[in-house]
Amino acid sequence: MLSRLIIGTFGIVLLLFIFLMGNLPLLVFSEVVILISTIELYMMAKKNDKVYFIRAIVLAFLTPIVFYFNLLDISSYLICSFLFITIPEILFVNIKDSSYRSSFTFFNFVYISILFSYILKLQNLNYGNELIILSFILIWSADSFAYLFGMLIGKHKFSIISPKKSIEGLVGAFIGVLLTLRYFGYIIYFITYLFSHIKILNIYPRYVEVFNSFSIKLFGLSLFITMIAVLGDLFESKIKREFNTKDSSNLLLGHGGFLDRFDSSLFVIPVIYILVRFMIIMLK
């Protein structure tokens, strides 16, 4: 329990440091998460397909770079990647179950590489670093409050996919997201104040308000984000059940693997990006 707490605390501080730095450190962070998560998914599936595995790794490496430098639009990149994955079916016609294997590789690519790379697009928006921090604090709050409520009063099971989750935990996750959105201005001020003492960051304490009061919009957005975060968690749980495994790996002692830690972010980050982009368009 102590080692889990120490690793968790160190991980949060390290991530906040990376998010505040942004740019190249964020690109490197994205590369690490995507590459390791891609490997974890292949290991869970027990796939021994070197031809497709190599292609998945190549795409996992290239995708953050494409997003970071804006080399191609999403549609063009998806088409190019699809052709890149399906080439083995043409060159190696005797590969067993080639259609299934190429489909799995493309799923791996979209689910991990594409979705997580949206963190780099989110950074390019106004207040990008703050939006990234907001996204992860929303996820951490949802997880923490869900765990706390589930442990204290959880009685009604929420999903057969993940039996440990309860309806009470879901309510706790909603409360965690609600409070984070409402008081994010104070949270980001506290974080930037602490990190402003690190000269290499060259930042100053700043207050970025999302909501200044409790409102219908706040409740609606909190409910929506809670459901997205839970769906991201359940989706990865479903994958693990399919492959009959408890954790994606044991790389993060007591915390499972990278895919276990970043499963909700694969859904939340793209959704936050789309919501912000939609709001920008509506305000024009």
PDB file of C-alpha atoms in Angstrom:
ATOM      1  CA  MET A   1       0.000   0.000   0.000  1.00  0.00           C
ATOM      2  CA  LEU A   2       2.827   2.398   0.934  1.00  0.00           C
ATOM      3  CA  SER A   3       4.755   1.666  -2.278  1.00  0.00           C
ATOM      4  CA  ARG A   4       1.560   2.188  -4.292  1.00  0.00           C
ATOM      5  CA  LEU A   5       1.033   5.581  -2.606  1.00  0.00           C
ATOM      6  CA  ILE A   6       4.652   6.647  -3.153  1.00  0.00           C
ATOM      7  CA  ILE A   7       4.632   5.634  -6.821  1.00  0.00           C
ATOM      8  CA  GLY A   8       1.261   7.319  -7.352  1.00  0.00           C
ATOM      9  CA  THR A   9       2.381  10.586  -5.751  1.00  0.00           C
ATOM     10  CA  PHE A  10       5.667  10.620  -7.660  1.00  0.00           C
ATOM     11  CA  GLY A  11       3.811   9.884 -10.898  1.00  0.00           C
ATOM     12  CA  ILE A  12       1.356  12.753 -10.405  1.00  0.00           C
ATOM     13  CA  VAL A  13       4.132  15.259  -9.619  1.00  0.00           C
ATOM     14  CA  LEU A  14       6.133  14.092 -12.648  1.00  0.00           C
ATOM     15  CA  LEU A  15       3.117  14.357 -14.956  1.00  0.00           C
ATOM     16  CA  LEU A  16       2.257  17.858 -13.737  1.00  0.00           C
ATOM     17  CA  PHE A  17       5.870  18.882 -14.353  1.00  0.00           C
ATOM     18  CA  ILE A  18       5.718  17.505 -17.913  1.00  0.00           C
ATOM     19  CA  PHE A  19       2.348  19.132 -18.622  1.00  0.00           C
ATOM     20  CA  LEU A  20       3.570  22.521 -17.428  1.00  0.00           C
ATOM     21  CA  MET A  21       6.687  22.251 -19.600  1.00  0.00           C
ATOM     22  CA  GLY A  22       4.705  21.114 -22.649  1.00  0.00           C
ATOM     23  CA  ASN A  23       6.220  21.026 -26.147  1.00  0.00           C
ATOM     24  CA  LEU A  24       9.089  18.509 -26.536  1.00  0.00           C
ATOM     25  CA  PRO A  25       8.752  16.885 -23.072  1.00  0.00           C
ATOM     26  CA  LEU A  26       5.053  16.336 -23.786  1.00  0.00           C
ATOM     27  CA  LEU A  27       5.912  14.759 -27.147  1.00  0.00           C
ATOM     28  CA  VAL A  28       8.411  12.407 -25.483  1.00  0.00           C
ATOM     29  CA  PHE A  29       5.843  11.546 -22.803  1.00  0.00           C
ATOM     30  CA  SER A  30       3.252  10.766 -25.493  1.00  0.00           C
ATOM     31  CA  GLU A  31       5.734   8.544 -27.324  1.00  0.00           C
ATOM     32  CA  VAL A  32       6.488   6.571 -24.157  1.00  0.00           C
ATOM     33  CA  VAL A  33       2.835   6.061 -23.198  1.00  0.00           C
ATOM     34  CA  ILE A  34       1.738   5.097 -26.710  1.00  0.00           C
ATOM     35  CA  LEU A  35       4.640   2.745 -27.444  1.00  0.00           C
ATOM     36  CA  ILE A  36       4.413   0.903 -24.121  1.00  0.00           C
ATOM     37  CA  SER A  37       0.599   0.701 -24.245  1.00  0.00           C
ATOM     38  CA  THR A  38       0.772  -0.692 -27.782  1.00  0.00           C
ATOM     39  CA  ILE A  39       3.203  -3.383 -26.654  1.00  0.00           C
ATOM     40  CA  GLU A  40       1.008  -4.164 -23.635  1.00  0.00           C
ATOM     41  CA  LEU A  41      -2.067  -4.670 -25.804  1.00  0.00           C
ATOM     42  CA  TYR A  42      -0.179  -7.064 -28.077  1.00  0.00           C
ATOM     43  CA  MET A  43       1.150  -8.965 -25.071  1.00  0.00           C
ATOM     44  CA  MET A  44      -2.354  -9.257 -23.603  1.00  0.00           C
ATOM     45  CA  ALA A  45      -3.647 -10.573 -26.917  1.00  0.00           C
ATOM     46  CA  LYS A  46      -0.727 -13.031 -27.047  1.00  0.00           C
ATOM     47  CA  LYS A  47      -0.148 -12.160 -30.685  1.00  0.00           C
ATOM     48  CA  ASN A  48       3.037 -13.523 -32.227  1.00  0.00           C
ATOM     49  CA  ASP A  49       2.747 -11.668 -35.525  1.00  0.00           C
ATOM     50  CA  LYS A  50       6.036  -9.922 -36.160  1.00  0.00           C
ATOM     51  CA  VAL A  51       4.881  -8.459 -39.478  1.00  0.00           C
ATOM     52  CA  TYR A  52       1.883  -6.709 -37.933  1.00  0.00           C
ATOM     53  CA  PHE A  53       3.570  -5.972 -34.615  1.00  0.00           C
ATOM     54  CA  ILE A  54       6.370  -4.067 -36.347  1.00  0.00           C
ATOM     55  CA  ARG A  55       3.809  -2.012 -38.250  1.00  0.00           C
ATOM     56  CA  ALA A  56       1.934  -1.231 -35.044  1.00  0.00           C
ATOM     57  CA  ILE A  57       5.159  -0.067 -33.377  1.00  0.00           C
ATOM     58  CA  VAL A  58       6.098   2.080 -36.388  1.00  0.00           C
ATOM     59  CA  LEU A  59       2.685   3.764 -36.330  1.00  0.00           C
ATOM     60  CA  ALA A  60       2.824   4.148 -32.547  1.00  0.00           C
ATOM     61  CA  PHE A  61       6.114   5.999 -32.964  1.00  0.00           C
ATOM     62  CA  LEU A  62       5.036   8.127 -35.939  1.00  0.00           C
ATOM     63  CA  THR A  63       1.576   9.203 -34.763  1.00  0.00           C
ATOM     64  CA  PRO A  64       2.636  11.639 -32.000  1.00  0.00           C
ATOM     65  CA  ILE A  65       5.163  13.172 -34.400  1.00  0.00           C
ATOM     66  CA  VAL A  66       2.485  13.635 -37.081  1.00  0.00           C
ATOM     67  CA  PHE A  67       0.177  15.281 -34.536  1.00  0.00           C
ATOM     68  CA  TYR A  68       2.905  17.411 -32.947  1.00  0.00           C
ATOM     69  CA  PHE A  69       4.205  18.852 -36.218  1.00  0.00           C
ATOM     70  CA  ASN A  70       0.778  18.768 -37.904  1.00  0.00           C
ATOM     71  CA  LEU A  71       2.243  16.888 -40.890  1.00  0.00           C
ATOM     72  CA  LEU A  72      -1.083  15.467 -42.145  1.00  0.00           C
ATOM     73  CA  ASP A  73      -4.755  15.969 -41.408  1.00  0.00           C
ATOM     74  CA  ILE A  74      -6.425  13.131 -39.488  1.00  0.00           C
ATOM     75  CA  SER A  75      -8.339  11.712 -42.469  1.00  0.00           C
ATOM     76  CA  SER A  76      -5.280  11.505 -44.723  1.00  0.00           C
ATOM     77  CA  TYR A  77      -3.182   9.970 -41.963  1.00  0.00           C
ATOM     78  CA  LEU A  78      -5.824   7.326 -41.211  1.00  0.00           C
ATOM     79  CA  ILE A  79      -5.980   6.345 -44.882  1.00  0.00           C
ATOM     80  CA  CYS A  80      -2.188   6.131 -45.201  1.00  0.00           C
ATOM     81  CA  SER A  81      -1.971   4.094 -42.000  1.00  0.00           C
ATOM     82  CA  PHE A  82      -4.706   1.716 -43.124  1.00  0.00           C
ATOM     83  CA  LEU A  83      -2.831   1.031 -46.364  1.00  0.00           C
ATOM     84  CA  PHE A  84       0.407   0.593 -44.440  1.00  0.00           C
ATOM     85  CA  ILE A  85      -1.206  -2.010 -42.169  1.00  0.00           C
ATOM     86  CA  THR A  86      -2.927  -3.977 -44.934  1.00  0.00           C
ATOM     87  CA  ILE A  87       0.145  -4.293 -47.176  1.00  0.00           C
ATOM     88  CA  PRO A  88       1.067  -7.699 -45.612  1.00  0.00           C
ATOM     89  CA  GLU A  89      -2.198  -9.149 -46.930  1.00  0.00           C
ATOM     90  CA  ILE A  90      -1.030  -8.346 -50.441  1.00  0.00           C
ATOM     91  CA  LEU A  91       2.625  -9.318 -50.073  1.00  0.00           C
ATOM     92  CA  PHE A  92       2.132 -12.344 -47.819  1.00  0.00           C
ATOM     93  CA  VAL A  93      -1.087 -13.968 -49.016  1.00  0.00           C
ATOM     94  CA  ASN A  94      -0.459 -17.134 -46.985  1.00  0.00           C
ATOM     95  CA  ILE A  95      -0.595 -15.416 -43.601  1.00  0.00           C
ATOM     96  CA  LYS A  96      -3.247 -17.173 -41.527  1.00  0.00           C
ATOM     97  CA  ASP A  97      -6.174 -14.976 -40.435  1.00  0.00           C
ATOM     98  CA  SER A  98      -4.574 -11.961 -42.102  1.00  0.00           C
ATOM     99  CA  SER A  99      -7.839  -9.976 -42.176  1.00  0.00           C
ATOM    100  CA  TYR A 100      -8.345 -10.450 -38.439  1.00  0.00           C
ATOM    101  CA  ARG A 101      -4.733  -9.582 -37.669  1.00  0.00           C
ATOM    102  CA  SER A 102      -4.753  -6.428 -39.770  1.00  0.00           C
ATOM    103  CA  SER A 103      -8.077  -5.417 -38.167  1.00  0.00           C
ATOM    104  CA  PHE A 104      -6.600  -5.913 -34.696  1.00  0.00           C
ATOM    105  CA  THR A 105      -3.543  -3.864 -35.648  1.00  0.00           C
ATOM    106  CA  PHE A 106      -5.707  -1.032 -36.988  1.00  0.00           C
ATOM    107  CA  PHE A 107      -7.832  -1.129 -33.834  1.00  0.00           C
ATOM    108  CA  ASN A 108      -4.672  -0.985 -31.711  1.00  0.00           C
ATOM    109  CA  PHE A 109      -3.471   1.982 -33.763  1.00  0.00           C
ATOM    110  CA  VAL A 110      -6.702   3.994 -33.488  1.00  0.00           C
ATOM    111  CA  TYR A 111      -7.506   3.094 -29.883  1.00  0.00           C
ATOM    112  CA  ILE A 112      -4.083   3.957 -28.479  1.00  0.00           C
ATOM    113  CA  SER A 113      -1.977   5.958 -30.949  1.00  0.00           C
ATOM    114  CA  ILE A 114      -4.655   8.211 -32.419  1.00  0.00           C
ATOM    115  CA  LEU A 115      -6.720   8.825 -29.300  1.00  0.00           C
ATOM    116  CA  PHE A 116      -3.819   9.578 -26.954  1.00  0.00           C
ATOM    117  CA  SER A 117      -2.076  11.803 -29.511  1.00  0.00           C
ATOM    118  CA  TYR A 118      -4.946  14.254 -29.111  1.00  0.00           C
ATOM    119  CA  ILE A 119      -3.081  15.463 -26.044  1.00  0.00           C
ATOM    120  CA  LEU A 120      -0.714  17.189 -28.489  1.00  0.00           C
ATOM    121  CA  LYS A 121      -3.603  18.852 -30.339  1.00  0.00           C
ATOM    122  CA  LEU A 122      -5.069  19.938 -27.011  1.00  0.00           C
ATOM    123  CA  GLN A 123      -1.781  21.621 -26.127  1.00  0.00           C
ATOM    124  CA  ASN A 124      -1.991  23.769 -29.277  1.00  0.00           C
ATOM    125  CA  LEU A 125      -5.215  25.440 -28.107  1.00  0.00           C
ATOM    126  CA  ASN A 126      -5.310  28.555 -25.939  1.00  0.00           C
ATOM    127  CA  TYR A 127      -4.561  27.549 -22.342  1.00  0.00           C
ATOM    128  CA  GLY A 128      -3.472  24.183 -23.753  1.00  0.00           C
ATOM    129  CA  ASN A 129      -1.283  23.194 -20.811  1.00  0.00           C
ATOM    130  CA  GLU A 130      -4.071  24.061 -18.380  1.00  0.00           C
ATOM    131  CA  LEU A 131      -6.568  22.029 -20.438  1.00  0.00           C
ATOM    132  CA  ILE A 132      -4.263  19.008 -20.287  1.00  0.00           C
ATOM    133  CA  ILE A 133      -3.896  19.380 -16.524  1.00  0.00           C
ATOM    134  CA  LEU A 134      -7.670  19.801 -16.222  1.00  0.00           C
ATOM    135  CA  SER A 135      -8.248  16.610 -18.232  1.00  0.00           C
ATOM    136  CA  PHE A 136      -6.016  14.520 -15.995  1.00  0.00           C
ATOM    137  CA  ILE A 137      -7.228  16.042 -12.732  1.00  0.00           C
ATOM    138  CA  LEU A 138     -10.788  15.265 -13.843  1.00  0.00           C
ATOM    139  CA  ILE A 139      -9.745  11.643 -14.404  1.00  0.00           C
ATOM    140  CA  TRP A 140      -7.844  11.418 -11.114  1.00  0.00           C
ATOM    141  CA  SER A 141     -10.746  13.001  -9.227  1.00  0.00           C
ATOM    142  CA  ALA A 142     -13.242  10.627 -10.813  1.00  0.00           C
ATOM    143  CA  ASP A 143     -11.059   7.612  -9.955  1.00  0.00           C
ATOM    144  CA  SER A 144     -10.318   8.753  -6.397  1.00  0.00           C
ATOM    145  CA  PHE A 145     -13.886   9.681  -5.486  1.00  0.00           C
ATOM    146  CA  ALA A 146     -15.239   6.534  -7.145  1.00  0.00           C
ATOM    147  CA  TYR A 147     -12.813   4.415  -5.126  1.00  0.00           C
ATOM    148  CA  LEU A 148     -13.641   6.253  -1.887  1.00  0.00           C
ATOM    149  CA  PHE A 149     -17.424   6.071  -2.314  1.00  0.00           C
ATOM    150  CA  GLY A 150     -17.261   2.476  -3.516  1.00  0.00           C
ATOM    151  CA  MET A 151     -15.131   1.428  -0.549  1.00  0.00           C
ATOM    152  CA  LEU A 152     -17.275   3.221   2.044  1.00  0.00           C
ATOM    153  CA  ILE A 153     -20.841   2.751   0.811  1.00  0.00           C
ATOM    154  CA  GLY A 154     -20.634   0.690  -2.384  1.00  0.00           C
ATOM    155  CA  LYS A 155     -23.344  -1.983  -2.403  1.00  0.00           C
ATOM    156  CA  HIS A 156     -24.988  -1.960  -5.836  1.00  0.00           C
ATOM    157  CA  LYS A 157     -22.877  -3.388  -8.665  1.00  0.00           C
ATOM    158  CA  PHE A 158     -22.638  -1.164 -11.720  1.00  0.00           C
ATOM    159  CA  SER A 159     -21.252  -3.445 -14.437  1.00  0.00           C
ATOM    160  CA  ILE A 160     -20.546  -7.144 -14.927  1.00  0.00           C
ATOM    161  CA  ILE A 161     -17.521  -6.120 -17.007  1.00  0.00           C
ATOM    162  CA  SER A 162     -15.854  -4.755 -13.879  1.00  0.00           C
ATOM    163  CA  PRO A 163     -17.561  -6.265 -10.789  1.00  0.00           C
ATOM    164  CA  LYS A 164     -15.694  -4.018  -8.339  1.00  0.00           C
ATOM    165  CA  LYS A 165     -17.424  -0.914  -9.707  1.00  0.00           C
ATOM    166  CA  SER A 166     -20.615   0.217  -7.998  1.00  0.00           C
ATOM    167  CA  ILE A 167     -23.378   2.739  -8.593  1.00  0.00           C
ATOM    168  CA  GLU A 168     -22.262   4.533  -5.440  1.00  0.00           C
ATOM    169  CA  GLY A 169     -18.770   4.727  -6.913  1.00  0.00           C
ATOM    170  CA  LEU A 170     -20.227   6.235 -10.083  1.00  0.00           C
ATOM    171  CA  VAL A 171     -21.952   8.904  -7.984  1.00  0.00           C
ATOM    172  CA  GLY A 172     -18.631   9.572  -6.262  1.00  0.00           C
ATOM    173  CA  ALA A 173     -16.912   9.959  -9.639  1.00  0.00           C
ATOM    174  CA  PHE A 174     -19.556  12.516 -10.658  1.00  0.00           C
ATOM    175  CA  ILE A 175     -19.014  14.495  -7.454  1.00  0.00           C
ATOM    176  CA  GLY A 176     -15.243  14.446  -8.017  1.00  0.00           C
ATOM    177  CA  VAL A 177     -15.619  15.774 -11.571  1.00  0.00           C
ATOM    178  CA  LEU A 178     -18.172  18.370 -10.459  1.00  0.00           C
ATOM    179  CA  LEU A 179     -15.912  19.768  -7.735  1.00  0.00           C
ATOM    180  CA  THR A 180     -12.873  19.776 -10.032  1.00  0.00           C
ATOM    181  CA  LEU A 181     -14.663  21.781 -12.728  1.00  0.00           C
ATOM    182  CA  ARG A 182     -16.109  24.206 -10.200  1.00  0.00           C
ATOM    183  CA  TYR A 183     -12.883  24.883  -8.320  1.00  0.00           C
ATOM    184  CA  PHE A 184     -10.300  24.324 -11.059  1.00  0.00           C
ATOM    185  CA  GLY A 185      -9.242  27.974 -10.921  1.00  0.00           C
ATOM    186  CA  TYR A 186      -8.033  27.512  -7.349  1.00  0.00           C
ATOM    187  CA  ILE A 187      -6.502  24.117  -8.158  1.00  0.00           C
ATOM    188  CA  ILE A 188      -4.439  25.400 -11.095  1.00  0.00           C
ATOM    189  CA  TYR A 189      -3.369  28.450  -9.074  1.00  0.00           C
ATOM    190  CA  PHE A 190      -2.128  26.194  -6.270  1.00  0.00           C
ATOM    191  CA  ILE A 191      -0.290  23.928  -8.737  1.00  0.00           C
ATOM    192  CA  THR A 192       1.350  26.784 -10.654  1.00  0.00           C
ATOM    193  CA  TYR A 193       2.272  28.497  -7.382  1.00  0.00           C
ATOM    194  CA  LEU A 194       4.104  25.382  -6.184  1.00  0.00           C
ATOM    195  CA  PHE A 195       5.855  24.781  -9.504  1.00  0.00           C
ATOM    196  CA  SER A 196       6.701  28.470 -10.039  1.00  0.00           C
ATOM    197  CA  HIS A 197       9.597  27.971  -7.617  1.00  0.00           C
ATOM    198  CA  ILE A 198      11.252  25.665 -10.168  1.00  0.00           C
ATOM    199  CA  LYS A 199      13.219  28.104 -12.318  1.00  0.00           C
ATOM    200  CA  ILE A 200      13.511  25.770 -15.304  1.00  0.00           C
ATOM    201  CA  LEU A 201       9.739  25.979 -15.842  1.00  0.00           C
ATOM    202  CA  ASN A 202       9.679  29.774 -16.019  1.00  0.00           C
ATOM    203  CA  ILE A 203       6.020  29.934 -14.986  1.00  0.00           C
ATOM    204  CA  TYR A 204       4.092  32.138 -12.591  1.00  0.00           C
ATOM    205  CA  PRO A 205       0.986  31.455 -10.474  1.00  0.00           C
ATOM    206  CA  ARG A 206      -2.148  31.825 -12.585  1.00  0.00           C
ATOM    207  CA  TYR A 207      -5.861  31.503 -12.006  1.00  0.00           C
ATOM    208  CA  VAL A 208      -7.865  29.952 -14.871  1.00  0.00           C
ATOM    209  CA  GLU A 209     -11.550  29.734 -14.057  1.00  0.00           C
ATOM    210  CA  VAL A 210     -13.843  27.212 -15.765  1.00  0.00           C
ATOM    211  CA  PHE A 211     -17.068  27.777 -13.793  1.00  0.00           C
ATOM    212  CA  ASN A 212     -17.621  30.530 -11.219  1.00  0.00           C
ATOM    213  CA  SER A 213     -20.738  28.962  -9.695  1.00  0.00           C
ATOM    214  CA  PHE A 214     -22.776  25.786  -9.604  1.00  0.00           C
ATOM    215  CA  SER A 215     -25.161  25.733 -12.569  1.00  0.00           C
ATOM    216  CA  ILE A 216     -27.138  23.447 -14.867  1.00  0.00           C
ATOM    217  CA  LYS A 217     -24.313  23.643 -17.429  1.00  0.00           C
ATOM    218  CA  LEU A 218     -21.786  22.607 -14.797  1.00  0.00           C
ATOM    219  CA  PHE A 219     -23.908  19.652 -13.680  1.00  0.00           C
ATOM    220  CA  GLY A 220     -24.560  18.574 -17.280  1.00  0.00           C
ATOM    221  CA  LEU A 221     -20.902  18.796 -18.301  1.00  0.00           C
ATOM    222  CA  SER A 222     -19.818  16.975 -15.134  1.00  0.00           C
ATOM    223  CA  LEU A 223     -22.241  14.140 -15.832  1.00  0.00           C
ATOM    224  CA  PHE A 224     -21.082  13.885 -19.451  1.00  0.00           C
ATOM    225  CA  ILE A 225     -17.364  13.819 -18.607  1.00  0.00           C
ATOM    226  CA  THR A 226     -17.976  11.304 -15.815  1.00  0.00           C
ATOM    227  CA  MET A 227     -19.679   8.943 -18.249  1.00  0.00           C
ATOM    228  CA  ILE A 228     -16.854   9.341 -20.788  1.00  0.00           C
ATOM    229  CA  ALA A 229     -14.202   8.596 -18.139  1.00  0.00           C
ATOM    230  CA  VAL A 230     -16.126   5.552 -16.889  1.00  0.00           C
ATOM    231  CA  LEU A 231     -16.637   4.286 -20.443  1.00  0.00           C
ATOM    232  CA  GLY A 232     -12.895   4.566 -21.080  1.00  0.00           C
ATOM    233  CA  ASP A 233     -12.227   2.526 -17.953  1.00  0.00           C
ATOM    234  CA  LEU A 234     -14.895  -0.075 -18.766  1.00  0.00           C
ATOM    235  CA  PHE A 235     -13.719  -0.399 -22.354  1.00  0.00           C
ATOM    236  CA  GLU A 236     -10.228  -1.370 -21.236  1.00  0.00           C
ATOM    237  CA  SER A 237     -11.733  -3.705 -18.622  1.00  0.00           C
ATOM    238  CA  LYS A 238     -13.715  -5.354 -21.413  1.00  0.00           C
ATOM    239  CA  ILE A 239     -10.520  -5.859 -23.418  1.00  0.00           C
ATOM    240  CA  LYS A 240      -8.783  -7.428 -20.409  1.00  0.00           C
ATOM    241  CA  ARG A 241     -11.719  -9.790 -19.867  1.00  0.00           C
ATOM    242  CA  GLU A 242     -11.567 -10.781 -23.527  1.00  0.00           C
ATOM    243  CA  PHE A 243      -7.914 -11.704 -23.095  1.00  0.00           C
ATOM    244  CA  ASN A 244      -8.431 -13.183 -19.620  1.00  0.00           C
ATOM    245  CA  THR A 245      -5.919 -10.954 -17.854  1.00  0.00           C
ATOM    246  CA  LYS A 246      -6.099  -8.792 -14.726  1.00  0.00           C
ATOM    247  CA  ASP A 247      -3.676  -5.993 -15.658  1.00  0.00           C
ATOM    248  CA  SER A 248      -2.187  -4.836 -18.946  1.00  0.00           C
ATOM    249  CA  SER A 249       1.249  -5.407 -17.347  1.00  0.00           C
ATOM    250  CA  ASN A 250       3.035  -4.995 -14.005  1.00  0.00           C
ATOM    251  CA  LEU A 251       5.395  -2.198 -15.046  1.00  0.00           C
ATOM    252  CA  LEU A 252       3.943   0.292 -12.559  1.00  0.00           C
ATOM    253  CA  LEU A 253       4.285  -1.525  -9.250  1.00  0.00           C
ATOM    254  CA  GLY A 254       0.866  -1.764  -7.626  1.00  0.00           C
ATOM    255  CA  HIS A 255      -0.734   0.261 -10.415  1.00  0.00           C
ATOM    256  CA  GLY A 256      -0.803  -2.283 -13.235  1.00  0.00           C
ATOM    257  CA  GLY A 257       0.471  -1.199 -16.627  1.00  0.00           C
ATOM    258  CA  PHE A 258       0.488   1.982 -18.678  1.00  0.00           C
ATOM    259  CA  LEU A 259      -2.760   1.069 -20.418  1.00  0.00           C
ATOM    260  CA  ASP A 260      -4.395   0.555 -17.014  1.00  0.00           C
ATOM    261  CA  ARG A 261      -3.327   4.030 -15.872  1.00  0.00           C
ATOM    262  CA  PHE A 262      -4.221   5.895 -19.058  1.00  0.00           C
ATOM    263  CA  ASP A 263      -7.365   4.031 -20.166  1.00  0.00           C
ATOM    264  CA  SER A 264      -9.781   6.842 -19.240  1.00  0.00           C
ATOM    265  CA  SER A 265      -7.543   9.481 -20.819  1.00  0.00           C
ATOM    266  CA  LEU A 266      -7.884   7.732 -24.190  1.00  0.00           C
ATOM    267  CA  PHE A 267     -11.540   8.775 -24.153  1.00  0.00           C
ATOM    268  CA  VAL A 268     -11.482  11.957 -22.062  1.00  0.00           C
ATOM    269  CA  ILE A 269      -8.692  13.871 -23.846  1.00  0.00           C
ATOM    270  CA  PRO A 270     -10.192  13.682 -27.376  1.00  0.00           C
ATOM    271  CA  VAL A 271     -13.628  14.583 -25.966  1.00  0.00           C
ATOM    272  CA  ILE A 272     -12.230  17.610 -24.093  1.00  0.00           C
ATOM    273  CA  TYR A 273     -10.502  18.700 -27.312  1.00  0.00           C
ATOM    274  CA  ILE A 274     -13.712  18.358 -29.346  1.00  0.00           C
ATOM    275  CA  LEU A 275     -15.748  20.215 -26.704  1.00  0.00           C
ATOM    276  CA  VAL A 276     -13.286  23.119 -26.577  1.00  0.00           C
ATOM    277  CA  ARG A 277     -13.087  23.304 -30.372  1.00  0.00           C
ATOM    278  CA  PHE A 278     -16.885  23.282 -30.565  1.00  0.00           C
ATOM    279  CA  MET A 279     -17.100  26.099 -28.015  1.00  0.00           C
ATOM    280  CA  ILE A 280     -14.521  28.132 -29.955  1.00  0.00           C
ATOM    281  CA  ILE A 281     -16.526  27.717 -33.179  1.00  0.00           C
ATOM    282  CA  MET A 282     -19.808  28.616 -31.444  1.00  0.00           C
ATOM    283  CA  LEU A 283     -18.297  31.786 -29.967  1.00  0.00           C
ATOM    284  CA  LYS A 284     -17.042  33.063 -33.329  1.00  0.00           C
TER     285      LYS A 284
END
